[in-house]
mmCIF file with all atom_site columns, C-alpha atoms in Angstrom:
data_model
loop_
_atom_site.group_PDB
_atom_site.id
_atom_site.type_symbol
_atom_site.label_atom_id
_atom_site.label_alt_id
_atom_site.label_comp_id
_atom_site.label_asym_id
_atom_site.label_entity_id
_atom_site.label_seq_id
_atom_site.pdbx_PDB_ins_code
_atom_site.Cartn_x
_atom_site.Cartn_y
_atom_site.Cartn_z
_atom_site.occupancy
_atom_site.B_iso_or_equiv
_atom_site.pdbx_formal_charge
_atom_site.auth_seq_id
_atom_site.auth_comp_id
_atom_site.auth_asym_id
_atom_site.auth_atom_id
_atom_site.pdbx_PDB_model_num
ATOM 1   C CA . UNK A 1 1   ? -17.025 -21.935 9.126   1.00 68.00 ? 12  UNK A CA 1
ATOM 2   C CA . UNK A 1 2   ? -18.258 -19.041 7.010   1.00 78.00 ? 13  UNK A CA 1
ATOM 3   C CA . UNK A 1 3   ? -21.229 -17.294 8.482   1.00 93.00 ? 14  UNK A CA 1
ATOM 4   C CA . UNK A 1 4   ? -23.145 -14.090 7.998   1.00 96.00 ? 15  UNK A CA 1
ATOM 5   C CA . UNK A 1 5   ? -24.464 -11.691 10.614  1.00 96.00 ? 16  UNK A CA 1
ATOM 6   C CA . UNK A 1 6   ? -27.824 -10.799 9.101   1.00 95.00 ? 17  UNK A CA 1
ATOM 7   C CA . UNK A 1 7   ? -28.129 -7.802  11.471  1.00 96.00 ? 18  UNK A CA 1
ATOM 8   C CA . UNK A 1 8   ? -25.372 -6.090  9.500   1.00 96.00 ? 19  UNK A CA 1
ATOM 9   C CA . UNK A 1 9   ? -26.186 -4.336  6.203   1.00 96.00 ? 20  UNK A CA 1
ATOM 10  C CA . UNK A 1 10  ? -25.079 -5.841  2.901   1.00 97.00 ? 21  UNK A CA 1
ATOM 11  C CA . UNK A 1 11  ? -22.825 -3.398  1.047   1.00 97.00 ? 22  UNK A CA 1
ATOM 12  C CA . UNK A 1 12  ? -22.455 -4.142  -2.668  1.00 98.00 ? 23  UNK A CA 1
ATOM 13  C CA . UNK A 1 13  ? -18.987 -3.660  -4.138  1.00 98.00 ? 24  UNK A CA 1
ATOM 14  C CA . UNK A 1 14  ? -18.042 -2.748  -7.698  1.00 98.00 ? 25  UNK A CA 1
ATOM 15  C CA . UNK A 1 15  ? -16.005 -5.520  -9.280  1.00 98.00 ? 26  UNK A CA 1
ATOM 16  C CA . UNK A 1 16  ? -14.074 -5.514  -12.563 1.00 98.00 ? 27  UNK A CA 1
ATOM 17  C CA . UNK A 1 17  ? -13.658 -8.895  -14.274 1.00 98.00 ? 28  UNK A CA 1
ATOM 18  C CA . UNK A 1 18  ? -10.477 -9.411  -16.270 1.00 98.00 ? 29  UNK A CA 1
ATOM 19  C CA . UNK A 1 19  ? -10.021 -12.486 -18.450 1.00 98.00 ? 30  UNK A CA 1
ATOM 20  C CA . UNK A 1 20  ? -6.401  -13.133 -19.393 1.00 97.00 ? 31  UNK A CA 1
ATOM 21  C CA . UNK A 1 21  ? -6.207  -15.157 -22.597 1.00 95.00 ? 32  UNK A CA 1
ATOM 22  C CA . UNK A 1 22  ? -4.732  -15.189 -26.068 1.00 93.00 ? 33  UNK A CA 1
ATOM 23  C CA . UNK A 1 23  ? -7.649  -17.227 -27.396 1.00 93.00 ? 34  UNK A CA 1
ATOM 24  C CA . UNK A 1 24  ? -10.887 -16.338 -25.582 1.00 94.00 ? 35  UNK A CA 1
ATOM 25  C CA . UNK A 1 25  ? -13.417 -13.956 -27.034 1.00 93.00 ? 36  UNK A CA 1
ATOM 26  C CA . UNK A 1 26  ? -16.567 -12.439 -25.506 1.00 94.00 ? 37  UNK A CA 1
ATOM 27  C CA . UNK A 1 27  ? -18.462 -15.384 -27.028 1.00 95.00 ? 38  UNK A CA 1
ATOM 28  C CA . UNK A 1 28  ? -16.142 -18.065 -25.606 1.00 94.00 ? 39  UNK A CA 1
ATOM 29  C CA . UNK A 1 29  ? -15.214 -16.554 -22.231 1.00 96.00 ? 40  UNK A CA 1
ATOM 30  C CA . UNK A 1 30  ? -16.926 -19.180 -20.072 1.00 97.00 ? 41  UNK A CA 1
ATOM 31  C CA . UNK A 1 31  ? -14.898 -18.453 -16.935 1.00 97.00 ? 42  UNK A CA 1
ATOM 32  C CA . UNK A 1 32  ? -15.526 -14.713 -17.207 1.00 97.00 ? 43  UNK A CA 1
ATOM 33  C CA . UNK A 1 33  ? -19.241 -15.369 -17.717 1.00 98.00 ? 44  UNK A CA 1
ATOM 34  C CA . UNK A 1 34  ? -19.381 -17.656 -14.662 1.00 98.00 ? 45  UNK A CA 1
ATOM 35  C CA . UNK A 1 35  ? -17.598 -15.094 -12.520 1.00 98.00 ? 46  UNK A CA 1
ATOM 36  C CA . UNK A 1 36  ? -19.773 -12.189 -13.713 1.00 98.00 ? 47  UNK A CA 1
ATOM 37  C CA . UNK A 1 37  ? -22.952 -14.197 -13.076 1.00 98.00 ? 48  UNK A CA 1
ATOM 38  C CA . UNK A 1 38  ? -21.842 -15.113 -9.550  1.00 98.00 ? 49  UNK A CA 1
ATOM 39  C CA . UNK A 1 39  ? -20.886 -11.498 -8.775  1.00 98.00 ? 50  UNK A CA 1
ATOM 40  C CA . UNK A 1 40  ? -24.314 -10.272 -9.849  1.00 98.00 ? 51  UNK A CA 1
ATOM 41  C CA . UNK A 1 41  ? -26.159 -13.107 -8.069  1.00 98.00 ? 52  UNK A CA 1
ATOM 42  C CA . UNK A 1 42  ? -24.364 -12.173 -4.832  1.00 98.00 ? 53  UNK A CA 1
ATOM 43  C CA . UNK A 1 43  ? -25.700 -8.607  -5.115  1.00 98.00 ? 54  UNK A CA 1
ATOM 44  C CA . UNK A 1 44  ? -22.521 -6.907  -6.314  1.00 98.00 ? 55  UNK A CA 1
ATOM 45  C CA . UNK A 1 45  ? -21.984 -4.829  -9.456  1.00 98.00 ? 56  UNK A CA 1
ATOM 46  C CA . UNK A 1 46  ? -19.870 -5.844  -12.456 1.00 98.00 ? 57  UNK A CA 1
ATOM 47  C CA . UNK A 1 47  ? -18.256 -2.428  -12.904 1.00 98.00 ? 58  UNK A CA 1
ATOM 48  C CA . UNK A 1 48  ? -16.131 -3.357  -15.921 1.00 98.00 ? 59  UNK A CA 1
ATOM 49  C CA . UNK A 1 49  ? -15.107 -6.350  -17.936 1.00 98.00 ? 60  UNK A CA 1
ATOM 50  C CA . UNK A 1 50  ? -12.253 -6.981  -20.368 1.00 98.00 ? 61  UNK A CA 1
ATOM 51  C CA . UNK A 1 51  ? -10.325 -9.711  -22.144 1.00 98.00 ? 62  UNK A CA 1
ATOM 52  C CA . UNK A 1 52  ? -6.595  -9.002  -22.381 1.00 97.00 ? 63  UNK A CA 1
ATOM 53  C CA . UNK A 1 53  ? -3.944  -11.210 -24.020 1.00 96.00 ? 64  UNK A CA 1
ATOM 54  C CA . UNK A 1 54  ? -1.184  -12.887 -22.011 1.00 95.00 ? 65  UNK A CA 1
ATOM 55  C CA . UNK A 1 55  ? 1.049   -9.808  -22.117 1.00 96.00 ? 66  UNK A CA 1
ATOM 56  C CA . UNK A 1 56  ? 2.399   -8.444  -18.826 1.00 97.00 ? 67  UNK A CA 1
ATOM 57  C CA . UNK A 1 57  ? 2.586   -4.823  -20.009 1.00 97.00 ? 68  UNK A CA 1
ATOM 58  C CA . UNK A 1 58  ? -1.015  -4.829  -21.297 1.00 97.00 ? 69  UNK A CA 1
ATOM 59  C CA . UNK A 1 59  ? -2.233  -6.547  -18.129 1.00 97.00 ? 70  UNK A CA 1
ATOM 60  C CA . UNK A 1 60  ? -0.442  -4.065  -15.873 1.00 98.00 ? 71  UNK A CA 1
ATOM 61  C CA . UNK A 1 61  ? -1.864  -1.151  -17.891 1.00 98.00 ? 72  UNK A CA 1
ATOM 62  C CA . UNK A 1 62  ? -5.417  -2.518  -17.586 1.00 98.00 ? 73  UNK A CA 1
ATOM 63  C CA . UNK A 1 63  ? -4.958  -3.140  -13.872 1.00 98.00 ? 74  UNK A CA 1
ATOM 64  C CA . UNK A 1 64  ? -3.518  0.359   -13.381 1.00 98.00 ? 75  UNK A CA 1
ATOM 65  C CA . UNK A 1 65  ? -6.501  1.915   -15.131 1.00 98.00 ? 76  UNK A CA 1
ATOM 66  C CA . UNK A 1 66  ? -8.964  0.102   -12.897 1.00 98.00 ? 77  UNK A CA 1
ATOM 67  C CA . UNK A 1 67  ? -6.879  0.776   -9.774  1.00 98.00 ? 78  UNK A CA 1
ATOM 68  C CA . UNK A 1 68  ? -7.093  4.511   -10.568 1.00 97.00 ? 79  UNK A CA 1
ATOM 69  C CA . UNK A 1 69  ? -10.854 4.317   -11.249 1.00 97.00 ? 80  UNK A CA 1
ATOM 70  C CA . UNK A 1 70  ? -12.931 5.244   -8.182  1.00 95.00 ? 81  UNK A CA 1
ATOM 71  C CA . UNK A 1 71  ? -15.773 3.215   -9.720  1.00 97.00 ? 82  UNK A CA 1
ATOM 72  C CA . UNK A 1 72  ? -13.858 -0.061  -9.197  1.00 98.00 ? 83  UNK A CA 1
ATOM 73  C CA . UNK A 1 73  ? -13.396 -1.495  -5.699  1.00 98.00 ? 84  UNK A CA 1
ATOM 74  C CA . UNK A 1 74  ? -12.153 -4.961  -6.661  1.00 98.00 ? 85  UNK A CA 1
ATOM 75  C CA . UNK A 1 75  ? -10.515 -6.574  -9.699  1.00 98.00 ? 86  UNK A CA 1
ATOM 76  C CA . UNK A 1 76  ? -10.777 -10.322 -10.194 1.00 98.00 ? 87  UNK A CA 1
ATOM 77  C CA . UNK A 1 77  ? -8.785  -11.842 -13.025 1.00 98.00 ? 88  UNK A CA 1
ATOM 78  C CA . UNK A 1 78  ? -9.088  -15.313 -14.455 1.00 97.00 ? 89  UNK A CA 1
ATOM 79  C CA . UNK A 1 79  ? -6.275  -16.954 -16.388 1.00 96.00 ? 90  UNK A CA 1
ATOM 80  C CA . UNK A 1 80  ? -2.527  -16.690 -16.832 1.00 94.00 ? 91  UNK A CA 1
ATOM 81  C CA . UNK A 1 81  ? -1.575  -17.971 -13.369 1.00 95.00 ? 92  UNK A CA 1
ATOM 82  C CA . UNK A 1 82  ? 0.155   -21.178 -14.476 1.00 93.00 ? 93  UNK A CA 1
ATOM 83  C CA . UNK A 1 83  ? 3.835   -21.811 -15.063 1.00 94.00 ? 94  UNK A CA 1
ATOM 84  C CA . UNK A 1 84  ? 4.100   -21.816 -18.868 1.00 92.00 ? 95  UNK A CA 1
ATOM 85  C CA . UNK A 1 85  ? 5.954   -19.135 -20.796 1.00 91.00 ? 96  UNK A CA 1
ATOM 86  C CA . UNK A 1 86  ? 2.770   -17.227 -21.672 1.00 93.00 ? 97  UNK A CA 1
ATOM 87  C CA . UNK A 1 87  ? 1.421   -17.232 -18.072 1.00 95.00 ? 98  UNK A CA 1
ATOM 88  C CA . UNK A 1 88  ? 2.320   -13.721 -16.893 1.00 97.00 ? 99  UNK A CA 1
ATOM 89  C CA . UNK A 1 89  ? -0.582  -12.638 -14.683 1.00 97.00 ? 100 UNK A CA 1
ATOM 90  C CA . UNK A 1 90  ? 1.416   -12.804 -11.403 1.00 97.00 ? 101 UNK A CA 1
ATOM 91  C CA . UNK A 1 91  ? 4.220   -10.793 -12.993 1.00 97.00 ? 102 UNK A CA 1
ATOM 92  C CA . UNK A 1 92  ? 1.748   -8.123  -14.127 1.00 97.00 ? 103 UNK A CA 1
ATOM 93  C CA . UNK A 1 93  ? 0.159   -8.047  -10.664 1.00 98.00 ? 104 UNK A CA 1
ATOM 94  C CA . UNK A 1 94  ? 3.628   -7.622  -9.135  1.00 97.00 ? 105 UNK A CA 1
ATOM 95  C CA . UNK A 1 95  ? 4.027   -4.408  -11.165 1.00 97.00 ? 106 UNK A CA 1
ATOM 96  C CA . UNK A 1 96  ? 1.019   -2.776  -9.458  1.00 98.00 ? 107 UNK A CA 1
ATOM 97  C CA . UNK A 1 97  ? 0.469   -4.396  -6.042  1.00 98.00 ? 108 UNK A CA 1
ATOM 98  C CA . UNK A 1 98  ? 1.407   -2.342  -2.982  1.00 96.00 ? 109 UNK A CA 1
ATOM 99  C CA . UNK A 1 99  ? 0.604   -5.042  -0.409  1.00 96.00 ? 110 UNK A CA 1
ATOM 100 C CA . UNK A 1 100 ? 0.184   -8.765  -0.971  1.00 97.00 ? 111 UNK A CA 1
ATOM 101 C CA . UNK A 1 101 ? -2.546  -10.797 0.677   1.00 98.00 ? 112 UNK A CA 1
ATOM 102 C CA . UNK A 1 102 ? -0.528  -13.997 1.040   1.00 97.00 ? 113 UNK A CA 1
ATOM 103 C CA . UNK A 1 103 ? -3.319  -15.985 2.659   1.00 97.00 ? 114 UNK A CA 1
ATOM 104 C CA . UNK A 1 104 ? -5.491  -15.832 -0.470  1.00 97.00 ? 115 UNK A CA 1
ATOM 105 C CA . UNK A 1 105 ? -3.176  -17.934 -2.629  1.00 97.00 ? 116 UNK A CA 1
ATOM 106 C CA . UNK A 1 106 ? -2.443  -20.264 0.249   1.00 97.00 ? 117 UNK A CA 1
ATOM 107 C CA . UNK A 1 107 ? -6.132  -20.796 1.013   1.00 97.00 ? 118 UNK A CA 1
ATOM 108 C CA . UNK A 1 108 ? -7.015  -21.173 -2.674  1.00 97.00 ? 119 UNK A CA 1
ATOM 109 C CA . UNK A 1 109 ? -4.410  -23.924 -3.124  1.00 97.00 ? 120 UNK A CA 1
ATOM 110 C CA . UNK A 1 110 ? -5.476  -25.666 0.102   1.00 97.00 ? 121 UNK A CA 1
ATOM 111 C CA . UNK A 1 111 ? -9.108  -25.767 -1.046  1.00 96.00 ? 122 UNK A CA 1
ATOM 112 C CA . UNK A 1 112 ? -8.106  -26.707 -4.587  1.00 95.00 ? 123 UNK A CA 1
ATOM 113 C CA . UNK A 1 113 ? -5.960  -29.583 -3.301  1.00 96.00 ? 124 UNK A CA 1
ATOM 114 C CA . UNK A 1 114 ? -9.105  -31.200 -1.891  1.00 95.00 ? 125 UNK A CA 1
ATOM 115 C CA . UNK A 1 115 ? -10.555 -31.274 -5.430  1.00 94.00 ? 126 UNK A CA 1
ATOM 116 C CA . UNK A 1 116 ? -7.632  -31.740 -7.823  1.00 94.00 ? 127 UNK A CA 1
ATOM 117 C CA . UNK A 1 117 ? -4.867  -33.045 -5.587  1.00 93.00 ? 128 UNK A CA 1
ATOM 118 C CA . UNK A 1 118 ? -1.264  -32.168 -6.210  1.00 95.00 ? 129 UNK A CA 1
ATOM 119 C CA . UNK A 1 119 ? -2.074  -30.508 -9.549  1.00 94.00 ? 130 UNK A CA 1
ATOM 120 C CA . UNK A 1 120 ? -2.892  -27.399 -7.502  1.00 92.00 ? 131 UNK A CA 1
ATOM 121 C CA . UNK A 1 121 ? 0.841   -26.793 -7.122  1.00 93.00 ? 132 UNK A CA 1
ATOM 122 C CA . UNK A 1 122 ? 0.805   -25.416 -10.692 1.00 94.00 ? 133 UNK A CA 1
ATOM 123 C CA . UNK A 1 123 ? -1.436  -22.508 -9.658  1.00 94.00 ? 134 UNK A CA 1
ATOM 124 C CA . UNK A 1 124 ? 0.085   -19.157 -8.823  1.00 97.00 ? 135 UNK A CA 1
ATOM 125 C CA . UNK A 1 125 ? -3.219  -17.645 -7.626  1.00 97.00 ? 136 UNK A CA 1
ATOM 126 C CA . UNK A 1 126 ? -2.551  -14.490 -5.647  1.00 98.00 ? 137 UNK A CA 1
ATOM 127 C CA . UNK A 1 127 ? -4.085  -11.335 -4.202  1.00 98.00 ? 138 UNK A CA 1
ATOM 128 C CA . UNK A 1 128 ? -3.086  -7.887  -3.105  1.00 98.00 ? 139 UNK A CA 1
ATOM 129 C CA . UNK A 1 129 ? -4.097  -4.278  -2.669  1.00 98.00 ? 140 UNK A CA 1
ATOM 130 C CA . UNK A 1 130 ? -3.142  -1.213  -4.718  1.00 97.00 ? 141 UNK A CA 1
ATOM 131 C CA . UNK A 1 131 ? -4.444  2.327   -4.184  1.00 95.00 ? 142 UNK A CA 1
ATOM 132 C CA . UNK A 1 132 ? -7.304  0.969   -2.077  1.00 96.00 ? 143 UNK A CA 1
ATOM 133 C CA . UNK A 1 133 ? -8.379  -1.562  -4.717  1.00 98.00 ? 144 UNK A CA 1
ATOM 134 C CA . UNK A 1 134 ? -8.391  -5.294  -4.014  1.00 98.00 ? 145 UNK A CA 1
ATOM 135 C CA . UNK A 1 135 ? -6.796  -7.458  -6.720  1.00 98.00 ? 146 UNK A CA 1
ATOM 136 C CA . UNK A 1 136 ? -7.375  -11.212 -7.026  1.00 98.00 ? 147 UNK A CA 1
ATOM 137 C CA . UNK A 1 137 ? -5.844  -13.507 -9.662  1.00 98.00 ? 148 UNK A CA 1
ATOM 138 C CA . UNK A 1 138 ? -7.565  -16.851 -10.226 1.00 98.00 ? 149 UNK A CA 1
ATOM 139 C CA . UNK A 1 139 ? -6.634  -19.618 -12.661 1.00 97.00 ? 150 UNK A CA 1
ATOM 140 C CA . UNK A 1 140 ? -8.564  -19.649 -15.926 1.00 94.00 ? 151 UNK A CA 1
ATOM 141 C CA . UNK A 1 141 ? -10.516 -22.895 -15.616 1.00 94.00 ? 152 UNK A CA 1
ATOM 142 C CA . UNK A 1 142 ? -14.222 -22.631 -14.848 1.00 95.00 ? 153 UNK A CA 1
ATOM 143 C CA . UNK A 1 143 ? -13.723 -24.967 -11.874 1.00 95.00 ? 154 UNK A CA 1
ATOM 144 C CA . UNK A 1 144 ? -11.032 -22.723 -10.406 1.00 96.00 ? 155 UNK A CA 1
ATOM 145 C CA . UNK A 1 145 ? -13.221 -19.647 -10.869 1.00 97.00 ? 156 UNK A CA 1
ATOM 146 C CA . UNK A 1 146 ? -16.110 -21.365 -9.104  1.00 97.00 ? 157 UNK A CA 1
ATOM 147 C CA . UNK A 1 147 ? -13.837 -22.511 -6.271  1.00 96.00 ? 158 UNK A CA 1
ATOM 148 C CA . UNK A 1 148 ? -12.237 -19.091 -5.818  1.00 97.00 ? 159 UNK A CA 1
ATOM 149 C CA . UNK A 1 149 ? -15.579 -17.308 -5.783  1.00 98.00 ? 160 UNK A CA 1
ATOM 150 C CA . UNK A 1 150 ? -17.769 -19.851 -3.959  1.00 97.00 ? 161 UNK A CA 1
ATOM 151 C CA . UNK A 1 151 ? -15.253 -20.880 -1.311  1.00 97.00 ? 162 UNK A CA 1
ATOM 152 C CA . UNK A 1 152 ? -13.443 -17.596 -0.603  1.00 98.00 ? 163 UNK A CA 1
ATOM 153 C CA . UNK A 1 153 ? -14.464 -14.397 -2.353  1.00 98.00 ? 164 UNK A CA 1
ATOM 154 C CA . UNK A 1 154 ? -18.241 -14.570 -1.943  1.00 98.00 ? 165 UNK A CA 1
ATOM 155 C CA . UNK A 1 155 ? -17.618 -14.604 1.817   1.00 97.00 ? 166 UNK A CA 1
ATOM 156 C CA . UNK A 1 156 ? -14.794 -12.102 2.097   1.00 98.00 ? 167 UNK A CA 1
ATOM 157 C CA . UNK A 1 157 ? -16.585 -9.620  -0.177  1.00 98.00 ? 168 UNK A CA 1
ATOM 158 C CA . UNK A 1 158 ? -19.767 -9.793  1.917   1.00 98.00 ? 169 UNK A CA 1
ATOM 159 C CA . UNK A 1 159 ? -19.939 -7.024  4.532   1.00 97.00 ? 170 UNK A CA 1
ATOM 160 C CA . UNK A 1 160 ? -22.002 -9.304  6.776   1.00 98.00 ? 171 UNK A CA 1
ATOM 161 C CA . UNK A 1 161 ? -19.354 -12.039 7.010   1.00 97.00 ? 172 UNK A CA 1
ATOM 162 C CA . UNK A 1 162 ? -18.056 -12.551 10.536  1.00 96.00 ? 173 UNK A CA 1
ATOM 163 C CA . UNK A 1 163 ? -15.737 -12.377 12.295  1.00 95.00 ? 174 UNK A CA 1
ATOM 164 C CA . UNK A 1 164 ? -14.182 -10.148 9.586   1.00 95.00 ? 175 UNK A CA 1
ATOM 165 C CA . UNK A 1 165 ? -14.219 -9.434  5.869   1.00 97.00 ? 176 UNK A CA 1
ATOM 166 C CA . UNK A 1 166 ? -12.458 -7.378  3.207   1.00 98.00 ? 177 UNK A CA 1
ATOM 167 C CA . UNK A 1 167 ? -15.372 -4.953  2.774   1.00 97.00 ? 178 UNK A CA 1
ATOM 168 C CA . UNK A 1 168 ? -15.143 -3.591  6.316   1.00 96.00 ? 179 UNK A CA 1
ATOM 169 C CA . UNK A 1 169 ? -11.478 -2.722  5.670   1.00 95.00 ? 180 UNK A CA 1
ATOM 170 C CA . UNK A 1 170 ? -12.173 -0.779  2.470   1.00 95.00 ? 181 UNK A CA 1
ATOM 171 C CA . UNK A 1 171 ? -12.495 2.655   4.146   1.00 92.00 ? 182 UNK A CA 1
ATOM 172 C CA . UNK A 1 172 ? -8.999  2.207   5.618   1.00 91.00 ? 183 UNK A CA 1
ATOM 173 C CA . UNK A 1 173 ? -7.143  0.845   2.584   1.00 91.00 ? 184 UNK A CA 1
ATOM 174 C CA . UNK A 1 174 ? -5.950  4.296   1.500   1.00 87.00 ? 185 UNK A CA 1
ATOM 175 C CA . UNK A 1 175 ? -5.044  5.715   4.912   1.00 86.00 ? 186 UNK A CA 1
ATOM 176 C CA . UNK A 1 176 ? -1.309  5.547   4.091   1.00 82.00 ? 187 UNK A CA 1
ATOM 177 C CA . UNK A 1 177 ? -1.738  7.670   0.947   1.00 76.00 ? 188 UNK A CA 1
ATOM 178 C CA . UNK A 1 178 ? -1.616  11.484  0.773   1.00 77.00 ? 189 UNK A CA 1
ATOM 179 C CA . UNK A 1 179 ? -5.034  13.135  1.376   1.00 74.00 ? 190 UNK A CA 1
ATOM 180 C CA . UNK A 1 180 ? -5.501  13.990  -2.325  1.00 65.00 ? 191 UNK A CA 1
ATOM 181 C CA . UNK A 1 181 ? -5.419  10.263  -3.168  1.00 58.00 ? 192 UNK A CA 1
ATOM 182 C CA . UNK A 1 182 ? -8.399  9.603   -0.889  1.00 54.00 ? 193 UNK A CA 1
ATOM 183 C CA . UNK A 1 183 ? -10.787 11.638  -3.052  1.00 55.00 ? 194 UNK A CA 1
#
């Protein structure tokens, strides 16, 4: 179903990778490494990368910083989307998101169901937009990161994807903001 129109130009986007974990370090962040490698292999730029503990206030602050940074077009997080007490990524995203992209979580869980069955119900993967920046929250497992990137994001973040993609909407994401916010 996903197809590219090779007559269109490829437009690389600048993507920040956020790993949400109390235990991962730069040396043990397998999911973050997988995501960063796939971003680069697709022709995009890893604009920033961080590991933040499962703390909603810290997560929201990191997200807010990247949302305000004109050098970041997209933020993809990995981890903290489950239902345990320490899983607070959706709550942090709720603090900054202006508009939700409901279909992302729905599609992620539909695709995930084909691989892990009903266990996908434990995922609170989500997406939204804030200040013209796309935000995507994936579960922390390497399989979930691969599924989210390979089955959804690689296509929607490719300007050649038809019939539509997120990249072609980027110039219009801030049209509701005052003119000073566009600069």
